[in-house]
Coordinates of C-alpha atoms in Angstrom, one line a residue:
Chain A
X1 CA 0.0 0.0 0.0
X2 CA 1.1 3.5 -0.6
X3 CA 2.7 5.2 2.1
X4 CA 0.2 8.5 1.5
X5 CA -2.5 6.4 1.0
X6 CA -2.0 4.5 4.8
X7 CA -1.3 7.6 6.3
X8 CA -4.8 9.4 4.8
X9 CA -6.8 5.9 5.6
X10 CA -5.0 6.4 9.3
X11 CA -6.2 10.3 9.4
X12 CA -9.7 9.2 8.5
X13 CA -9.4 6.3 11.2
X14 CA -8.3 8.9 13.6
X15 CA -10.6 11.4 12.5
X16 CA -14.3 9.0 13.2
X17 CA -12.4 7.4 16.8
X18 CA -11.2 9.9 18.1
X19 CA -12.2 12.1 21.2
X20 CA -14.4 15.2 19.8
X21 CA -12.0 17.5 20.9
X22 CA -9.3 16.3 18.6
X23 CA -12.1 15.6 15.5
X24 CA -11.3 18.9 14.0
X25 CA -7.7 18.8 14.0
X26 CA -7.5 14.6 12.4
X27 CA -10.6 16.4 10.1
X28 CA -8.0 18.9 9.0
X29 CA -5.5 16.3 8.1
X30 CA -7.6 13.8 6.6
X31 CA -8.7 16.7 4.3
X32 CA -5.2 18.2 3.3
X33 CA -3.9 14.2 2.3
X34 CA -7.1 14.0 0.3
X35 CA -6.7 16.7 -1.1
X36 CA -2.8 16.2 -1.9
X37 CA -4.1 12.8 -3.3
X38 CA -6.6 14.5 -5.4
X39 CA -3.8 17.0 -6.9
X40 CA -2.7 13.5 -8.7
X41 CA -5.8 13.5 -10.6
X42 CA -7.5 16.0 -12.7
X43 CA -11.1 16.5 -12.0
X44 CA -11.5 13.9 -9.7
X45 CA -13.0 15.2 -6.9
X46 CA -13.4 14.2 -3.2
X47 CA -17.0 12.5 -3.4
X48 CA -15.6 10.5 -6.1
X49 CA -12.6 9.5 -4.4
X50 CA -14.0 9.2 -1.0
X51 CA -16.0 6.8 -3.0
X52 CA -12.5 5.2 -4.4
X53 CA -11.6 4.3 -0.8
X54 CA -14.7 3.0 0.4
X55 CA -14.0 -0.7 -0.2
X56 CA -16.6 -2.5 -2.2
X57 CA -19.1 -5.0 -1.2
Chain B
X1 CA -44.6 55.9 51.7
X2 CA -42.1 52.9 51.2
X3 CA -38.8 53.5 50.8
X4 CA -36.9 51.6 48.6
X5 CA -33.3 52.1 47.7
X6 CA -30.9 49.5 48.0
X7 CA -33.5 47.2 49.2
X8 CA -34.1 49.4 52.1
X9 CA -37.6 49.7 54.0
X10 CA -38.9 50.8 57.0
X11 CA -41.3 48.6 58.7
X12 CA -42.5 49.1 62.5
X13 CA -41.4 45.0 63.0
X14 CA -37.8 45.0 62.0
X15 CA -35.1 45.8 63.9
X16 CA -34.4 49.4 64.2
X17 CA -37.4 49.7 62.3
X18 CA -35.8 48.5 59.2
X19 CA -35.7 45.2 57.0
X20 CA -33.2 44.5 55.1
X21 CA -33.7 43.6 51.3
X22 CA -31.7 40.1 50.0
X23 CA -28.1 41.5 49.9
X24 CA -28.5 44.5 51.5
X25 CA -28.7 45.5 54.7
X26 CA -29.1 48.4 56.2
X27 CA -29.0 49.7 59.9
X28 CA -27.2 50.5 62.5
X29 CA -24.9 47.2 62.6
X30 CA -26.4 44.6 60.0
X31 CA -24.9 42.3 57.8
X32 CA -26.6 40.5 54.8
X33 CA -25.6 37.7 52.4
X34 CA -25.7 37.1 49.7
X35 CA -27.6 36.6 46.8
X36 CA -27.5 36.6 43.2
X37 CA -30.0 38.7 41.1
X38 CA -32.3 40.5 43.3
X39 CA -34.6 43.5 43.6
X40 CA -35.5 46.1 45.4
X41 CA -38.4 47.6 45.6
X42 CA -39.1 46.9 42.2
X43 CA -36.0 47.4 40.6
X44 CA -33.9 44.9 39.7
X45 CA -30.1 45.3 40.3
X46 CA -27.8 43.4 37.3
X47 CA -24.5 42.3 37.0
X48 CA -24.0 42.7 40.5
X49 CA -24.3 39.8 43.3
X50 CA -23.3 41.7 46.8
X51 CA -21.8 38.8 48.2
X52 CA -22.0 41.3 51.8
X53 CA -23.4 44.4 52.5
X54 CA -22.5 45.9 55.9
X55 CA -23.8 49.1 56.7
X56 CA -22.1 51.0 59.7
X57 CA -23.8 53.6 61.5
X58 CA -21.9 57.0 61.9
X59 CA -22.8 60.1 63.8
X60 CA -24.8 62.9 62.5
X61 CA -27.0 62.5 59.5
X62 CA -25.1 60.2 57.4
X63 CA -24.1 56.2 57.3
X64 CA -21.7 54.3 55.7
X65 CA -22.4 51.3 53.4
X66 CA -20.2 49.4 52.7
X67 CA -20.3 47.1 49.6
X68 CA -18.3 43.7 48.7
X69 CA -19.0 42.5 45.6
X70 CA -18.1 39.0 44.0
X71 CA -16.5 40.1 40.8
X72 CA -16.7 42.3 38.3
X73 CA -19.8 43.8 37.2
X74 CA -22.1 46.3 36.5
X75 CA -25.0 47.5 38.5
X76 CA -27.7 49.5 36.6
X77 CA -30.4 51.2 38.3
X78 CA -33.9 52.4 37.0
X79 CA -33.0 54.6 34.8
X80 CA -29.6 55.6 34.6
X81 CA -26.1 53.7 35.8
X82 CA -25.8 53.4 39.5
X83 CA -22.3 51.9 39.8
X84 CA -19.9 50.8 37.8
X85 CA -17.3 47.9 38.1
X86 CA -13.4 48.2 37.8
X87 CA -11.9 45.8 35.6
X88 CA -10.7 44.4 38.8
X89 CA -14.0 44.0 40.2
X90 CA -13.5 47.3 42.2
X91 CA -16.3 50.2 42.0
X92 CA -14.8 52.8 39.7
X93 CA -17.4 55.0 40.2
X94 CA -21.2 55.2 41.4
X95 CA -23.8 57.8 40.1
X96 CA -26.9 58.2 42.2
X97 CA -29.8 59.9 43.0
X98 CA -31.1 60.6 46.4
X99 CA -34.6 60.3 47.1
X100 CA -35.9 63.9 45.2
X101 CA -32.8 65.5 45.8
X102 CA -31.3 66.7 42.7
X103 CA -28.9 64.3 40.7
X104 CA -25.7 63.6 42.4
X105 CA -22.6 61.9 42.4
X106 CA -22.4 59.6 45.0
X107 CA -18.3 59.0 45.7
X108 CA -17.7 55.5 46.4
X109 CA -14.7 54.8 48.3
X110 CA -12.6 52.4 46.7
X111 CA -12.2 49.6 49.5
X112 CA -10.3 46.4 49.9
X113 CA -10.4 43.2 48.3
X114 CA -12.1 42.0 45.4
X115 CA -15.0 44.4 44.3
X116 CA -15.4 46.4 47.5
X117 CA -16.4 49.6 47.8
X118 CA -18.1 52.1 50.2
X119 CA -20.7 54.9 49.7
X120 CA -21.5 57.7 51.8
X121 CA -26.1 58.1 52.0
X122 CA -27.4 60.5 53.6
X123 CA -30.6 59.7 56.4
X124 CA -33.3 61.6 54.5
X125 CA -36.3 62.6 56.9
X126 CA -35.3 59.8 59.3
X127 CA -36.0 57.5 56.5
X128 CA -33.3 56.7 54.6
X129 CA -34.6 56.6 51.0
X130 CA -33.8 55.8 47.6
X131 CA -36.3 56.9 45.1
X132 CA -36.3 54.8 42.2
X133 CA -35.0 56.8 39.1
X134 CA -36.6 56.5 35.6
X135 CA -35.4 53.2 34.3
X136 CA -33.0 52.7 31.3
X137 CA -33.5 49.5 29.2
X138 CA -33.8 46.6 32.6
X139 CA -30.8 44.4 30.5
X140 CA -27.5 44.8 32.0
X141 CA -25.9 41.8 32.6
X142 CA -29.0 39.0 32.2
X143 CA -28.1 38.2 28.8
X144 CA -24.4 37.9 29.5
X145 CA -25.5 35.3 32.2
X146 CA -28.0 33.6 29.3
X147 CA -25.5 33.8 27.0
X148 CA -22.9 32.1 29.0
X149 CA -24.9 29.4 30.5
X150 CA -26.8 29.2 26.8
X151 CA -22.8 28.7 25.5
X152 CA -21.9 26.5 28.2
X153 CA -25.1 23.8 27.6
X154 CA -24.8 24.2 23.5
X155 CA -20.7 22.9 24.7
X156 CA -21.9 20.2 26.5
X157 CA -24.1 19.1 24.2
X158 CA -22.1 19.6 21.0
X159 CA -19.5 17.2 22.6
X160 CA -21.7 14.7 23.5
X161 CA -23.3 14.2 20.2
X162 CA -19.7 14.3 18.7
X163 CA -18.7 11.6 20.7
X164 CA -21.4 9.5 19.4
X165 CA -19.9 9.5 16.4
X166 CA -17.2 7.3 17.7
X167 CA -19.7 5.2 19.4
X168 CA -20.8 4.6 15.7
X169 CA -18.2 4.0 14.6
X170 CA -17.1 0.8 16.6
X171 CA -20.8 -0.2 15.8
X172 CA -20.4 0.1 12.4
X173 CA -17.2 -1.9 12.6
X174 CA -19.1 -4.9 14.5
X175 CA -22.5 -4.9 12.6
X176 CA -21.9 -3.7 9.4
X177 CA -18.6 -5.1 7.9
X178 CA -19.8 -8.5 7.0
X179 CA -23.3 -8.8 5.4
X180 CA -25.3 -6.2 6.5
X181 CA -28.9 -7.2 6.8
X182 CA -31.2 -5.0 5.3
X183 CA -32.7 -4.0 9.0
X184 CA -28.8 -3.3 10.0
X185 CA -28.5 -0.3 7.1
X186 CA -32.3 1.2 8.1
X187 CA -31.1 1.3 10.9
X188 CA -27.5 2.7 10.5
X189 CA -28.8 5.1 7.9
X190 CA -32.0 7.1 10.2
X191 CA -29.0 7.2 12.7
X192 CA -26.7 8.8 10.8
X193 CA -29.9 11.2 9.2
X194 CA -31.0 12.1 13.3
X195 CA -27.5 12.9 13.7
X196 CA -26.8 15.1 10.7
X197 CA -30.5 16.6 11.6
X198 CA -28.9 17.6 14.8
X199 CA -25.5 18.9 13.8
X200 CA -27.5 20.9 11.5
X201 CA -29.2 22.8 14.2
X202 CA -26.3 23.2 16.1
X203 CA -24.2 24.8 12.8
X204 CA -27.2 27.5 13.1
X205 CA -25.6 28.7 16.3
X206 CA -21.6 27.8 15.9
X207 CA -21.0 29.0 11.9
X208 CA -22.6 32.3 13.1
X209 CA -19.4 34.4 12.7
X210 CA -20.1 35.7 16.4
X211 CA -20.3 32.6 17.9
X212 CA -17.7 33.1 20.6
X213 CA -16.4 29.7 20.7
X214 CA -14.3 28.0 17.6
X215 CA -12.8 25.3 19.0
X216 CA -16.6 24.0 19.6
X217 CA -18.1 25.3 15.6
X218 CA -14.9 23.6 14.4
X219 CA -15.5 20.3 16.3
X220 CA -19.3 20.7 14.8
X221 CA -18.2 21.2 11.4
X222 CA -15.6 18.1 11.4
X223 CA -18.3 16.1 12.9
X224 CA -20.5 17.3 10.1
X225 CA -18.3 16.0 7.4
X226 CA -18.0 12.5 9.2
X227 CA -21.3 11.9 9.5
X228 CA -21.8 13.2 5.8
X229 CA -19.3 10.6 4.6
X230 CA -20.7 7.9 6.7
X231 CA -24.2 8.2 4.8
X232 CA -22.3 8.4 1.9
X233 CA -19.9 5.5 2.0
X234 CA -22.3 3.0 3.9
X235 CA -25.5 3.8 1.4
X236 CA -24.9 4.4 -1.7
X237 CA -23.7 2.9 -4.4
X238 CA -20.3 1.5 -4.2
X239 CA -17.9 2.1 -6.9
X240 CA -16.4 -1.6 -8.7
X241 CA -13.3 -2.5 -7.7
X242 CA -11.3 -1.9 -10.8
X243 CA -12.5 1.3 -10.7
X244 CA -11.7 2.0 -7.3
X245 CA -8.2 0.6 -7.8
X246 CA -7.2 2.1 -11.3
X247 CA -8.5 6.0 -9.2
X248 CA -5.9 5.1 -6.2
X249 CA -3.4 4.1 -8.3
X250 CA -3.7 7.6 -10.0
X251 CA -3.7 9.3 -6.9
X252 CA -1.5 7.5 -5.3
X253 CA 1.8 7.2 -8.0
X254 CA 3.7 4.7 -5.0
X255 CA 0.9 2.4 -4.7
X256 CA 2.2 -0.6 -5.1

């Protein structure tokens, strides 16, 4: 697995466990790797690639 | 007539003839404690709880009353400012009228401690009276105190319902992962709707650009986005796997 992709699925992991307090700041980093990821690809955009990582049934 | 004034009256029953108001007292040696909000005679004092009031009889025509006051504040009279707070929860400076004596200053003697001060009244008639004076807008500090306890529940609150979302999470991890039932995802999904429901009412108050407190509209907004990807990635259509895998490997030029 890519090294940016395990740290953005770890953000996101952080981001839904975590204690509310911290929820903004792992929201603020799951959202700058996404959007770093989403550089890569020319109008992709984050529903689309949120959809990319959901894994499928 | 009754005299009111600092919660002052005269009644034939009290001691020395006088009663003493919640917070206030007033005779030759009382004391009187404490309270928080009160009135007097009709008026309502704000912003100011006298935590002790002690009133010290002096020769001639005059007494001293001394005020303590728990913090900082602002007192407001009927109609026009009767006190003001220092910054350090001393009086800076009191305005008062006496009874139907012109306006006056009243001086307050700064005293010592936390929001202490002293003010020199005048016996008036051998009644010591304090007419109310026309009344400016009866606010002060009540909406300050809303406001903060208002802030402090929506805090509460806001926390609580983000912390669900972890809750959920585990849940989702236990019930969801392998084969759903049908019943699983009605029920995961009007979850996740209530919630959203709810985190939309609370963005009314915290994206206001005067709500006071970001660190709680930020945790609210983040919360927002989980809950939106939630709905998203647990109920709706999921993308095919080569399609999900040729996107990554885009995005992600080390995939490997």
């Amino acid at each position: 697995m890519s090294l940016e992709l395990e740290r953005l699925l770890n953000a996101l992991w952080e981001r839904d466990y975590c204690e509310p307090k911290d929820r903004a700041r792992w929201k603020a980093t799951a959202e700058r790797l996404i959007a770093d990821a989403c550089t890569g690809c020319p109008g992709l955009g984050r529903e689309q690639f949120m959809d990319a990582l959901t894994p499928p049934l | 007539m009754t005299a009111v004034g600092f919660g002052l009256t005269q009644q034939d029953d009290a001691p020395n003839g006088l009663s003493f108001a919640p917070g206030l007292a007033c005779g030759p040696v009382a004391k009187a404690k404490p309270l928080d909000g009160y009135h007097l005679g009709g008026d309502q004092f704000r912003g100011c709880a006298f935590e002790e009031i002690v009133e010290m009889d002096q020769p001639g025509r005059e007494h001293r009353l001394a005020l303590l006051e728990p913090q900082a504040g602002r007192m407001a009279g009927r109609g026009k400012v009767l006190g003001e707070f220092g910054s350090r929860g001393r009086f800076a400076r009191i305005m008062q009228s006496i009874g139907n004596s012109a306006d006056q200053p009243l001086d307050v003697e700064e005293g010592h401690g936390r929001g202490c001060g002293a003010i020199w009244l005048p016996k008036l008639s051998g009644l010591w009276q304090f007419e109310p004076i026309e009344i400016a807008i009866p606010v002060g500090d009540i909406i300050g105190r809303l406001q903060n306890r208002w802030l402090a529940r929506l805090a509460e609150t806001a926390e609580e319902w983000s912390a669900f979302v972890s809750i959920l999470s585990r849940w989702e991890d236990n019930n969801l992962l392998d084969n759903p039932t049908p019943e699983l995802l009605a029920d995961h999904k009007a979850t996740v709707e209530r919630l959203l429901a709810f985190g939309s009412s609370l963005s009314l108050a915290t994206e206001n650009r005067r709500f006071p407190d970001r660190r709680v509209a930020e945790m609210v907004a983040a919360t927002q986005v989980v809950l939106q990807d939630k709905l998203r990635m647990w109920h709706s259509p999921r993308m095919s796997r080569t399609e999900s895998d040729r996107l990554l490997a885009a995005c992600f030029s080390d995939t490997q």
